[in-house]
Coordinates of C-alpha atoms in Angstrom, one line a residue:
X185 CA 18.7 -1.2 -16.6
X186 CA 22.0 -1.2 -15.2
X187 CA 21.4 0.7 -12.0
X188 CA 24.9 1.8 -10.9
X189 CA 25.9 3.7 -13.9
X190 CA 27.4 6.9 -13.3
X191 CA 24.1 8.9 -14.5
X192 CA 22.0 7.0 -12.1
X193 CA 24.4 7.5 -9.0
X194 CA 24.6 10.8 -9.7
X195 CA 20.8 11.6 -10.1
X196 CA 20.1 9.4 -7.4
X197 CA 22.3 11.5 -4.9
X198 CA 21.4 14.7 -5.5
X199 CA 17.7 13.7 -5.1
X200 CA 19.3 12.1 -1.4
X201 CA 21.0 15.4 -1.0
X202 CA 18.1 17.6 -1.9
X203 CA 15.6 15.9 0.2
X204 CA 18.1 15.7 3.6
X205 CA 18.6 19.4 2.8
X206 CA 14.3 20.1 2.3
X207 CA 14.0 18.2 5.8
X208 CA 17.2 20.3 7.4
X209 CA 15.3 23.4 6.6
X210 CA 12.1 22.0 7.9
X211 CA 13.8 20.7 11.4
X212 CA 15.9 24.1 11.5
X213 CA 13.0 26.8 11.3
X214 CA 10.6 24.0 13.6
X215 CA 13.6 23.4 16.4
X216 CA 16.2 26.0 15.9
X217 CA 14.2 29.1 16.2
X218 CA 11.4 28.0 17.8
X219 CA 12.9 25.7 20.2
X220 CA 10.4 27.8 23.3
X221 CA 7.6 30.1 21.7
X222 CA 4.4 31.4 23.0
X223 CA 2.3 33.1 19.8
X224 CA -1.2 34.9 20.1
X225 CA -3.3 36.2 17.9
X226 CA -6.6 37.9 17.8
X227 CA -9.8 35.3 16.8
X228 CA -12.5 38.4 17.4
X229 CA -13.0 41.9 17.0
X230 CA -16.4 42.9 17.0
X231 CA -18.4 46.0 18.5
X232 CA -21.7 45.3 20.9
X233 CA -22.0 49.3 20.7
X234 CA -24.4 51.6 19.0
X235 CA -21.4 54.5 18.9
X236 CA -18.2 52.4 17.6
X237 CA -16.8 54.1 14.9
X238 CA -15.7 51.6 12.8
X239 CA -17.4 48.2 12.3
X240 CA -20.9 47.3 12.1
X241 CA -23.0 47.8 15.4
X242 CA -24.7 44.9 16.8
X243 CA -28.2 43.9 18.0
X244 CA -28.1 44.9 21.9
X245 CA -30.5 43.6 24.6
X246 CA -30.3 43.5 28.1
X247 CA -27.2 44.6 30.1
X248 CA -25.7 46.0 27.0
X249 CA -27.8 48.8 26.8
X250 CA -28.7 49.0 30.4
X251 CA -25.1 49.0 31.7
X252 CA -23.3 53.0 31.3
X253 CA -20.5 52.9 29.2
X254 CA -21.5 49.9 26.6
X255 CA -22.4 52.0 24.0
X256 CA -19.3 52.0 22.4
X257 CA -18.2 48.7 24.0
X258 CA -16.3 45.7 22.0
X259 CA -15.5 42.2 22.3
X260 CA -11.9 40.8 21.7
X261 CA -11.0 37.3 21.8
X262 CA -7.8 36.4 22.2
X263 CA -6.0 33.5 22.0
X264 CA -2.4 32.5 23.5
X265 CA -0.3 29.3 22.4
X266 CA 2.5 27.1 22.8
X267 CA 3.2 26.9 18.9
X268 CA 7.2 26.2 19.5
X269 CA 8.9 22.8 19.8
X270 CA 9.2 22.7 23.7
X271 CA 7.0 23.1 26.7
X272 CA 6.8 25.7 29.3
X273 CA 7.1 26.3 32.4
X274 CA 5.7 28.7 35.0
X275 CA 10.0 30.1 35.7
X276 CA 10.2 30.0 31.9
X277 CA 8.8 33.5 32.0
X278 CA 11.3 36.0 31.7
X279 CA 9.7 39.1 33.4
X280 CA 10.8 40.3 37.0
X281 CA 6.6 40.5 37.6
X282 CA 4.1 38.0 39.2
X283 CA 2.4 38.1 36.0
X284 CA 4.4 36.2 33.3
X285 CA 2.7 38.1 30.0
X286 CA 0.7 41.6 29.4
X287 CA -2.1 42.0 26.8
X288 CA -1.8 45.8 25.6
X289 CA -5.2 46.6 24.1
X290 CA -4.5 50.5 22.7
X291 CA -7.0 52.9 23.1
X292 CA -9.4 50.7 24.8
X293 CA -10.4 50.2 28.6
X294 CA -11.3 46.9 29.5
X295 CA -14.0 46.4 31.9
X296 CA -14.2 42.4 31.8
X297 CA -11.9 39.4 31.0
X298 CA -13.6 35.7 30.8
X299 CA -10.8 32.6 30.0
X300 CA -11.3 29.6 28.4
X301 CA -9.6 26.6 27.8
X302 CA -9.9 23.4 25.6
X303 CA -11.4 19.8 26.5
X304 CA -8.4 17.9 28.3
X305 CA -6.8 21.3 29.5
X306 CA -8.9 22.7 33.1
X307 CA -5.7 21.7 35.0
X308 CA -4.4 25.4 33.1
X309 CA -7.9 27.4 35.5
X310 CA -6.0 26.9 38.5
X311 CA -3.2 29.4 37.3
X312 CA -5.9 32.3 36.6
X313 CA -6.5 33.9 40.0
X314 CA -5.5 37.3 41.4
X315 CA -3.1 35.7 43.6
X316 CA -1.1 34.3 40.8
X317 CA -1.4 37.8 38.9
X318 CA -4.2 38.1 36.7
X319 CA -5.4 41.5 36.9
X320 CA -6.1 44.3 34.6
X321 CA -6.1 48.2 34.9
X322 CA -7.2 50.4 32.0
X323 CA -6.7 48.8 28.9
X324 CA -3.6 46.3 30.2
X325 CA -4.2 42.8 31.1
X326 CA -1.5 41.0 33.5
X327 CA -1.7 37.2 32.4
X328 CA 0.1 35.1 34.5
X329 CA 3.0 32.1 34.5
X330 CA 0.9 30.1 32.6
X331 CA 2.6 26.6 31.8
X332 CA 1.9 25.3 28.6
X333 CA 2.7 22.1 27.1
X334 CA 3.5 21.7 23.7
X335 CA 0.0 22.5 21.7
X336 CA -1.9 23.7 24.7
X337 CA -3.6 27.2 24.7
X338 CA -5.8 29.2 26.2
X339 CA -8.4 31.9 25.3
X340 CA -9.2 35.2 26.8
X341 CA -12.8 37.1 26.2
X342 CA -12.1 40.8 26.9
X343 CA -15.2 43.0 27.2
X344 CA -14.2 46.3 26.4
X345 CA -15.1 49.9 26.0
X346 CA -13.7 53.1 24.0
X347 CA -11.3 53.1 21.0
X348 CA -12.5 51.4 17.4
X349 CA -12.6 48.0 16.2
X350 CA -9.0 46.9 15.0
X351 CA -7.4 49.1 17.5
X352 CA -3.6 47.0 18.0
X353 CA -3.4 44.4 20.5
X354 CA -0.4 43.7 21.5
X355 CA 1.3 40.8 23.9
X356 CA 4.2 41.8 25.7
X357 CA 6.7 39.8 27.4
X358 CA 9.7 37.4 27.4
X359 CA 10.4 33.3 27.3
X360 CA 13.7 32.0 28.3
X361 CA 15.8 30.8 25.1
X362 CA 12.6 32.0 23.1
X363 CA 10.3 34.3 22.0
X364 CA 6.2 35.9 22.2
X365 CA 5.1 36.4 18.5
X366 CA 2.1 37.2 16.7
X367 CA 0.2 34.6 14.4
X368 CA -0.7 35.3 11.1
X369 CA -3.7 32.8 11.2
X370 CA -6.7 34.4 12.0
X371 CA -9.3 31.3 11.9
X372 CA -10.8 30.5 15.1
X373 CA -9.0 27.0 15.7
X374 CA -6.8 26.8 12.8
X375 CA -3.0 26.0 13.6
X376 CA -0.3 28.9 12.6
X377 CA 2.1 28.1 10.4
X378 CA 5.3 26.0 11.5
X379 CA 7.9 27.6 9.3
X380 CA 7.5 30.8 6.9
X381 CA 6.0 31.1 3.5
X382 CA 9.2 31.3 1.5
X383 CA 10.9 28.3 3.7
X384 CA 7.5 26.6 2.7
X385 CA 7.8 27.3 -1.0
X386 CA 11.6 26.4 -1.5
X387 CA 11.1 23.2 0.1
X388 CA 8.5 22.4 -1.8
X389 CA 9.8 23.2 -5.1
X390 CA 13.4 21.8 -4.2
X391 CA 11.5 18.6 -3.3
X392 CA 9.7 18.0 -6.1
X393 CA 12.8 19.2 -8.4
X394 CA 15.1 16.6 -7.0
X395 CA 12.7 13.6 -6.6
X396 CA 11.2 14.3 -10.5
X397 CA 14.8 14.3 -11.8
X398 CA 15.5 10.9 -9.9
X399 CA 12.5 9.5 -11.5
X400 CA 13.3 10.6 -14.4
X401 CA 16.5 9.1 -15.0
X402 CA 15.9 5.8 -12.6
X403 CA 12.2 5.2 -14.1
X404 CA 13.3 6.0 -17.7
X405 CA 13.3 3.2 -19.9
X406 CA 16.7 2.9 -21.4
X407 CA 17.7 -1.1 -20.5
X408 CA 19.8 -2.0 -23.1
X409 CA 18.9 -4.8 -25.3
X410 CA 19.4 -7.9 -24.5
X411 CA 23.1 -9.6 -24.6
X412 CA 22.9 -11.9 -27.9
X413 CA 19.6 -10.6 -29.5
X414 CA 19.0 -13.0 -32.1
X415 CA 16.6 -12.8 -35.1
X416 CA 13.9 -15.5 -36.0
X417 CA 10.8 -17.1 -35.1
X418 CA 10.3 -19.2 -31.9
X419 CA 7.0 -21.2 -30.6
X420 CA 6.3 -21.0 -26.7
X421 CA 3.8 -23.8 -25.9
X422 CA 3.0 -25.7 -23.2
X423 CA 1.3 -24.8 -19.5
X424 CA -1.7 -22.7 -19.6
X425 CA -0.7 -21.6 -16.1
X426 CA 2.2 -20.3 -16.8
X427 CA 1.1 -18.6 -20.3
X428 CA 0.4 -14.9 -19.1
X429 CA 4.2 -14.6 -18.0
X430 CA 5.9 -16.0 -21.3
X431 CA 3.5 -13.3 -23.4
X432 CA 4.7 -10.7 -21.1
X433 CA 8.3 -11.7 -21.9
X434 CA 7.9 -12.2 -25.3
X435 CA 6.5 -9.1 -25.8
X436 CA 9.5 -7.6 -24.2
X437 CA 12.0 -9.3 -26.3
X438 CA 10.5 -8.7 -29.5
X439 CA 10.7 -5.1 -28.1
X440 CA 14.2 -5.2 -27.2
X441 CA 15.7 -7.4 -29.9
X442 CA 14.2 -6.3 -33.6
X443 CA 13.7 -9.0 -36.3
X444 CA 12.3 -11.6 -33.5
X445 CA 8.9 -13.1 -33.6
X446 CA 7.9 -15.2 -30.6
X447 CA 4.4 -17.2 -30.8
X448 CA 2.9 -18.5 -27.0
X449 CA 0.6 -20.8 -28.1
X450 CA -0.1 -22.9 -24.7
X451 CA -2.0 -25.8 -25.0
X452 CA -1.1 -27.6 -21.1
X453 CA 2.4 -29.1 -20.2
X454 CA 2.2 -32.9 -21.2
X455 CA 1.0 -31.8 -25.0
X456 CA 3.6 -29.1 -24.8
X457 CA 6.4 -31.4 -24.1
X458 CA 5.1 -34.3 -26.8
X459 CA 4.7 -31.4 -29.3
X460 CA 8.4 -30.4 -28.4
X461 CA 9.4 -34.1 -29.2
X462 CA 7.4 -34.3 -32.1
X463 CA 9.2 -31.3 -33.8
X464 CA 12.6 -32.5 -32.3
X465 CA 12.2 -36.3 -34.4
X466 CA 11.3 -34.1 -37.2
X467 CA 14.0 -32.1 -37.3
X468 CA 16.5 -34.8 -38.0
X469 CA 19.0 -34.1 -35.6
X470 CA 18.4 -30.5 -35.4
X471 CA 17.0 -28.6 -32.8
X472 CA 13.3 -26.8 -33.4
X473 CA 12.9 -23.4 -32.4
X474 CA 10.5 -24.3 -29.4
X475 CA 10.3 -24.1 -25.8
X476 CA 8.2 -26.1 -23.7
X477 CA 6.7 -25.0 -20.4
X478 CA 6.2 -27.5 -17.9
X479 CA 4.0 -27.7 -14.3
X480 CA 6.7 -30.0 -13.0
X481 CA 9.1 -32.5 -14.8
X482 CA 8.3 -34.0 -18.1
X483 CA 7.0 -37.7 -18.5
X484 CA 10.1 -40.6 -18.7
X485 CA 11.3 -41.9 -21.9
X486 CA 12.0 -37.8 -23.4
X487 CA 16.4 -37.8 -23.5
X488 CA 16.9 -35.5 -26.0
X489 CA 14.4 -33.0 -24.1
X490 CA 17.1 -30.9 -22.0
X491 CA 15.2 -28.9 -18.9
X492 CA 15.7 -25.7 -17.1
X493 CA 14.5 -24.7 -13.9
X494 CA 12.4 -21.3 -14.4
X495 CA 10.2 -20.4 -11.5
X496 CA 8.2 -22.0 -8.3
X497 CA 4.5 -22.0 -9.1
X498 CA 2.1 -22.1 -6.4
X499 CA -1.5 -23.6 -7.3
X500 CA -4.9 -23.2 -5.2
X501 CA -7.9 -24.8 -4.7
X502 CA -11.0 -22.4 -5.6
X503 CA -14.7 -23.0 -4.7
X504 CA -18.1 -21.3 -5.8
X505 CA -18.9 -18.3 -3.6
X506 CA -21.9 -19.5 -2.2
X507 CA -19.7 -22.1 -0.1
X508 CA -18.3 -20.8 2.6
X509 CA -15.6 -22.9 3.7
X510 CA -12.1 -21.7 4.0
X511 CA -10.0 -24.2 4.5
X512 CA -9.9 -28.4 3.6
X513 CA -7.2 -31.1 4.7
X514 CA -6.2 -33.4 2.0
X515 CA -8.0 -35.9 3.5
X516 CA -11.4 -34.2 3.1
X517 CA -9.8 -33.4 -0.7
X518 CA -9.3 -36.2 -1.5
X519 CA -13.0 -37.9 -0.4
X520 CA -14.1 -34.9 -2.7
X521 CA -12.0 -35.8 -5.5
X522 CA -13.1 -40.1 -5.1
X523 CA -16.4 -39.2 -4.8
X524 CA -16.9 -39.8 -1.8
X525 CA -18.3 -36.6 -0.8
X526 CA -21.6 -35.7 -2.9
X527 CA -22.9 -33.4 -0.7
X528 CA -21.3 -29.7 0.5
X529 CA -23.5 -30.6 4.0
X530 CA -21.0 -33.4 4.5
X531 CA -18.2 -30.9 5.0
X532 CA -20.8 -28.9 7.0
X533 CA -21.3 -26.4 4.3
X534 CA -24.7 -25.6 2.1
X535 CA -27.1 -28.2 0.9
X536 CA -25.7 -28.0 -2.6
X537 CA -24.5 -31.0 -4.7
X538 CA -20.8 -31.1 -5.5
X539 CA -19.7 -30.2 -9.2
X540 CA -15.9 -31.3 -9.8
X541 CA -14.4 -29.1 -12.7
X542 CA -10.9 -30.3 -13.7
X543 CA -8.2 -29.8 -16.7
X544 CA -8.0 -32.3 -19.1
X545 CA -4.8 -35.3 -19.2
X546 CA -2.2 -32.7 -20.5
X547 CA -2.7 -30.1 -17.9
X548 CA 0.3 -29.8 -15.3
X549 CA -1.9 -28.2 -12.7
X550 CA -3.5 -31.2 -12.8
X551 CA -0.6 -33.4 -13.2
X552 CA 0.4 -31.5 -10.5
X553 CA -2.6 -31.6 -8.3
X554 CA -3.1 -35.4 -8.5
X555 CA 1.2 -35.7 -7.6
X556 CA 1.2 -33.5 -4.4
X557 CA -2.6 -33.1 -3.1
X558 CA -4.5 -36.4 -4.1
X559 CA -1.7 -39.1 -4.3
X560 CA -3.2 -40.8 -7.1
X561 CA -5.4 -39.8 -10.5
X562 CA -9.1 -38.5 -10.6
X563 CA -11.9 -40.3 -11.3
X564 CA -13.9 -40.7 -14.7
X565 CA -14.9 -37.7 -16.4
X566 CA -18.9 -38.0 -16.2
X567 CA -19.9 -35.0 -17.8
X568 CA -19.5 -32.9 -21.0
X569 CA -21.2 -29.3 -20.2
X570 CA -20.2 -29.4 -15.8
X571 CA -24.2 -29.3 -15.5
X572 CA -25.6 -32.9 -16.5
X573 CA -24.5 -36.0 -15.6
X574 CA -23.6 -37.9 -18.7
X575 CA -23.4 -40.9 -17.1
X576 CA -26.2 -42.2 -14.4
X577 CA -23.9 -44.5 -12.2
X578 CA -20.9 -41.7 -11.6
X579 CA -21.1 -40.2 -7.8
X580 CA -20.8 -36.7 -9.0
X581 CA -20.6 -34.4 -11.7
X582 CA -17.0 -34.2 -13.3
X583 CA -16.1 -32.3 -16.4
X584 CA -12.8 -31.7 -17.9
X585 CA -12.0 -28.0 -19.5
X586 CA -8.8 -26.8 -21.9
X587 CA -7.3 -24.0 -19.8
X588 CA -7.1 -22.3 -16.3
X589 CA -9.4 -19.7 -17.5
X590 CA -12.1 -22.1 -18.3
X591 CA -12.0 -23.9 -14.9
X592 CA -12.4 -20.4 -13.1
X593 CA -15.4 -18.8 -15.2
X594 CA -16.9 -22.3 -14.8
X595 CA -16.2 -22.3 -10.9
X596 CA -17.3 -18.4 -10.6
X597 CA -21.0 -19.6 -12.6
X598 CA -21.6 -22.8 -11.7
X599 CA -23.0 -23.2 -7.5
X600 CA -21.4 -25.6 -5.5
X601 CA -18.1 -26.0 -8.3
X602 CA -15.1 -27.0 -7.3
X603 CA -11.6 -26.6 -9.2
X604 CA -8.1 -25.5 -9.0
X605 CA -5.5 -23.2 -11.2
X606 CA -2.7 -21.3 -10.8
X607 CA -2.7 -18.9 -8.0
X608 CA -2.1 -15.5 -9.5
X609 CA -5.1 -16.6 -12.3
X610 CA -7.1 -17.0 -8.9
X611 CA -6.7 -14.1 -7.4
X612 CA -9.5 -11.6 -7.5
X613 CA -11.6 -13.3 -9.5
X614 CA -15.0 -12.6 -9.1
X615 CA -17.5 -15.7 -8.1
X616 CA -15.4 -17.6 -6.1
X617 CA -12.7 -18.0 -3.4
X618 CA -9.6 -19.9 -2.8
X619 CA -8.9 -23.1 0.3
X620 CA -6.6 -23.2 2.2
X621 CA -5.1 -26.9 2.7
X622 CA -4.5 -28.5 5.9
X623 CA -4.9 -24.7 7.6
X624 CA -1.9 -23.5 5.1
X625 CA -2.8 -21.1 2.6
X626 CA -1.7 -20.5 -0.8
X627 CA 1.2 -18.0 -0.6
X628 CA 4.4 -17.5 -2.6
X629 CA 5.5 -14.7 0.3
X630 CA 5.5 -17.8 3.2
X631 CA 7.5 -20.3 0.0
X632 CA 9.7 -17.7 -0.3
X633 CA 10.3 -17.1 3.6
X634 CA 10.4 -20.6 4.6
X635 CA 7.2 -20.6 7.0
X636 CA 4.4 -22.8 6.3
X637 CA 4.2 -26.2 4.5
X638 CA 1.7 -25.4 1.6
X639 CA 1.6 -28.8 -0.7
X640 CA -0.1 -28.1 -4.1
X641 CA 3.2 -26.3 -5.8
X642 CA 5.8 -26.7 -8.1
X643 CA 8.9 -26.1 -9.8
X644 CA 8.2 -24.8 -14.0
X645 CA 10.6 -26.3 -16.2
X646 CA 11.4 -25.0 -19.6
X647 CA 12.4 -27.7 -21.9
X648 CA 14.5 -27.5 -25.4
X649 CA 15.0 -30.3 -27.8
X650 CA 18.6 -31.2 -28.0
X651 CA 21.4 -28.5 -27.8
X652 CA 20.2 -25.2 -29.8
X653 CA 23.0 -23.0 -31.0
X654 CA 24.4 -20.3 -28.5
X655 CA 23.3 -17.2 -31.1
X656 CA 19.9 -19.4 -31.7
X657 CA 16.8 -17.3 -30.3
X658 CA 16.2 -20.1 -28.2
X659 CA 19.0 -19.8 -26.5
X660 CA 19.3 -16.2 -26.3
X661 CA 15.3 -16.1 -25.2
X662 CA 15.9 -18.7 -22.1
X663 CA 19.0 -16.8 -21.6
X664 CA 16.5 -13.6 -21.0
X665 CA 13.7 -15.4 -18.7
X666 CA 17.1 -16.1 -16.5
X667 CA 18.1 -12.6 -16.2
X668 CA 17.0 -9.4 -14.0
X669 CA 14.6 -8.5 -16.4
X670 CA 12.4 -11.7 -16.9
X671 CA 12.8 -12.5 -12.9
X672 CA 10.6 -9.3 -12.5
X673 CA 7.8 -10.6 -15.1
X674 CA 8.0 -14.0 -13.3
X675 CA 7.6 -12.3 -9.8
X676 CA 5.4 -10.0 -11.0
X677 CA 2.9 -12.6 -12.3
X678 CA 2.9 -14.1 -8.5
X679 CA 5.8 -17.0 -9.0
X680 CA 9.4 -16.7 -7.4
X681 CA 11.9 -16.9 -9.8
X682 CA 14.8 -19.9 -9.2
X683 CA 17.4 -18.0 -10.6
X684 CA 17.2 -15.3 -7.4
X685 CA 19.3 -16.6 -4.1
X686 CA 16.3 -17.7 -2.6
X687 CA 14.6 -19.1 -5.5
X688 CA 17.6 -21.1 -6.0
X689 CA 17.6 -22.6 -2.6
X690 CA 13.4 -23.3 -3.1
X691 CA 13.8 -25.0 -6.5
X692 CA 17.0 -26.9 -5.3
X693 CA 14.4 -28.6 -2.4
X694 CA 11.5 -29.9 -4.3

């Protein structure tokens, strides 16, 4: 996709535009209006009378019915807040009183007031005290210069007597630069709402509006096909590892680019690169419509095989579940991989016998495995189903398998296994886990940053047979792994691409 065409800039900003102005409306009704604002709101109403005349009476006992008066008594709760943006102080109270607020409850006479306050708020009781203003006188209640962080509350119980249930309650009073407000929340604890219901709704909607139409256009598949789509049929063979990302891709081209037919038929690196020659010599003096995908550079004695750096491959070691080691340093590895080592125990892990499961002689990952981790080849393969030993005299079990995918099912069933594959194939893969090496683990994101010295990796090389022609689908498909579009299958799949800055750097050291 070619992400600074005019469409895309243009959809792109308005969804910038449209979200800075959802977030300006957001910060202006939070900190513009309310930059100092005390709101209350009533949390109970309810009659402890036998004579209210309106509600529902309540079950009296005790002082209720003994004290004169009750009978058409009532309960209020009432709680105050600092709901704005700012805190407040005690002179933030505009009023010319001692008392900073007054609680008008019409109709009604109060004849008690109890105040309560939250967990992590009693240093707010030493403000309620005659002295400081709280008093009341009919039905008015003088609340005084409460200070009130941002958050903080308080709750007044009023007992009172007379008037119905639902009579208006009203707070009355002034802040400096802002204002005393009713709540519309009428839950018990529930927060009131930051911004009104239609400031609430357009942002919403204008959010949604812009960031859908930036998906939209951004996320919309319209790449254009590739530059130099060529008809024709083309074989991808070679390393098993690095199969899953060359299907991906050739999916995508024969997408892209109609009248092309690509084939992965992966078969390891070393018969990859011999079938590449093969078809080459047959060809007389031609150039075969196949690509060959290499774990590292192809065997001497190959000139007419011409190579191309593709990606950075990073391998792991993977064990049965049921060890628990984490880590191994190539020394111990290689003991392993000699023989030497029979036993898990030696390693101080279980008492389970150690089953070797390897690729066979044209796998890279091995080629690759025995080149940076062991310094030299494995031993003799000694067994044909990675269970019996075929042969008496050999140290340990060893088998040899076709593909990654083998060696990992075979490692995830078989206790005390041992293998290695690519590290993407690896991961997640139920029945086992991976080893670090010499404390390093396995990580293309530490390759790609330049920390840690991990060993078992290397370079994939694609490999053509002489010099295809430029409107050949060979070239044009090699020309695609290079581009945007295949880098993001190759990183995708777990490998960094050599064609990106740092890949280049990375490929251009090993």
């Amino acid at each position: 996709m070619e992400w600074l065409s005019a469409e895309n800039v243009v959809a792109v900003a308005t969804a910038v535009v449209g979200i800075a102005a959802s977030a300006g409306m957001v910060w202006y009704e939070r900190r513009v209006p309310r930059r100092k604002r005390i709101g209350y709101r009533v949390q109970m109403d309810n009659p402890i009378g036998d004579d209210v005349r309106s509600g529902i009476a309540n079950v009296r006992l005790g002082l209720f019915d003994e004290t004169p008066g009750m009978a058409d008594a009532t309960l209020v709760l009432l709680r105050i807040e600092n709901d704005g943006s700012r805190s407040i102080a005690d002179d933030d109270y505009t009023g010319r009183e001692r008392h900073g607020l007054t609680a008008v409850f019409t109709g009604r006479t109060i004849r008690g007031v109890s105040v309560t306050q939250p967990p992590g708020t009693e240093h707010l009781m030493g403000h309620f005290s005659p002295a400081a203003g709280l008093s009341y006188e009919d039905g008015t209640l003088r609340i005084p210069r409460v200070p009130l962080n941002r958050g903080e509350h308080f709750k007044l119980l009023v007992l009172l007597s007379g008037g119905d249930v639902g009579c208006p309650v009203r707070l009355i009073g002034g802040i400096r630069d802002g204002v005393v407000s009713p709540n519309r929340s009428t839950t018990p604890d529930d927060k009131p709402p930051l911004f009104s219901r239609p400031a609430r709704l357009i942002t919403v909607l204008l959010t949604v509006c812009v960031v859908t139409l930036a998906a939209i256009v951004v996320v919309r598949d319209d790449t254009p096909p590739p530059i130099g789509c060529a008809r024709g049929t083309l074989t991808v063979t070679g390393s098993t590892a690095f199969a899953p990302v060359m299907r991906e891709l050739a999916g995508k081209y024969e997408k892209d680019c109609a009248g092309s037919q690509i084939t992965v038929d992966a078969h390891g690196s070393t018969a990859g690169v011999r079938e590449l020659e093969a078809a080459g010599a047959a060809a007389e003096g031609g150039s075969p419509a196949v690509v060959a995908l290499s774990d590292g550079r192809k065997p001497g004695g190959l000139p007419q095989l011409r190579e191309s750096r593709v990606a950075v491959s990073v391998f792991t070691l993977v064990v049965h579940e049921d060890i628990p080691l984490k880590s191994l340093s190539r020394a111990d590895v290689r003991r392993v991989y000699r023989g030497e080592i029979r036993n898990w125990k030696q390693l101080g892990g279980p008492d389970r016998p150690v089953v070797l499961v390897s690729r066979d002689a044209n796998s890279g990952t091995r080629q690759v495995f025995q080149r940076r981790v062991l310094g030299r080849g494995e031993i003799a393969n000694s067994s044909l189903d990675c269970v019996h030993k075929d042969d008496a005299s050999a140290p340990v079990v060893r088998c040899e398998l076709d593909s990654t995918e083998q060696v990992l099912s075979t490692v995830a069933r078989l206790p005390g296994a041992i293998g290695y594959s690519e590290l993407n194939l690896a991961t997640g893969f139920d029945g086992l886990h991976r080893l670090a090496l010499d404390g390093h683990d396995p990580s293309v994101e530490e390759l790609e940053h330049g920390i840690g010295d991990y060993p078992y990796r290397e370079i994939e090389y694609a490999y053509i047979y002489g010099r295809p022609p430029a409107d050949s689908l060979t070239s044009s498909f090699l020309a695609y792994i290079s581009r945007g579009g295949g880098q993001d299958v190759i990183r995708t799949h777990g490998h960094l691409p050599c064609g990106t800055p740092v890949g280049l750097r990375v490929c251009g050291q090993d």
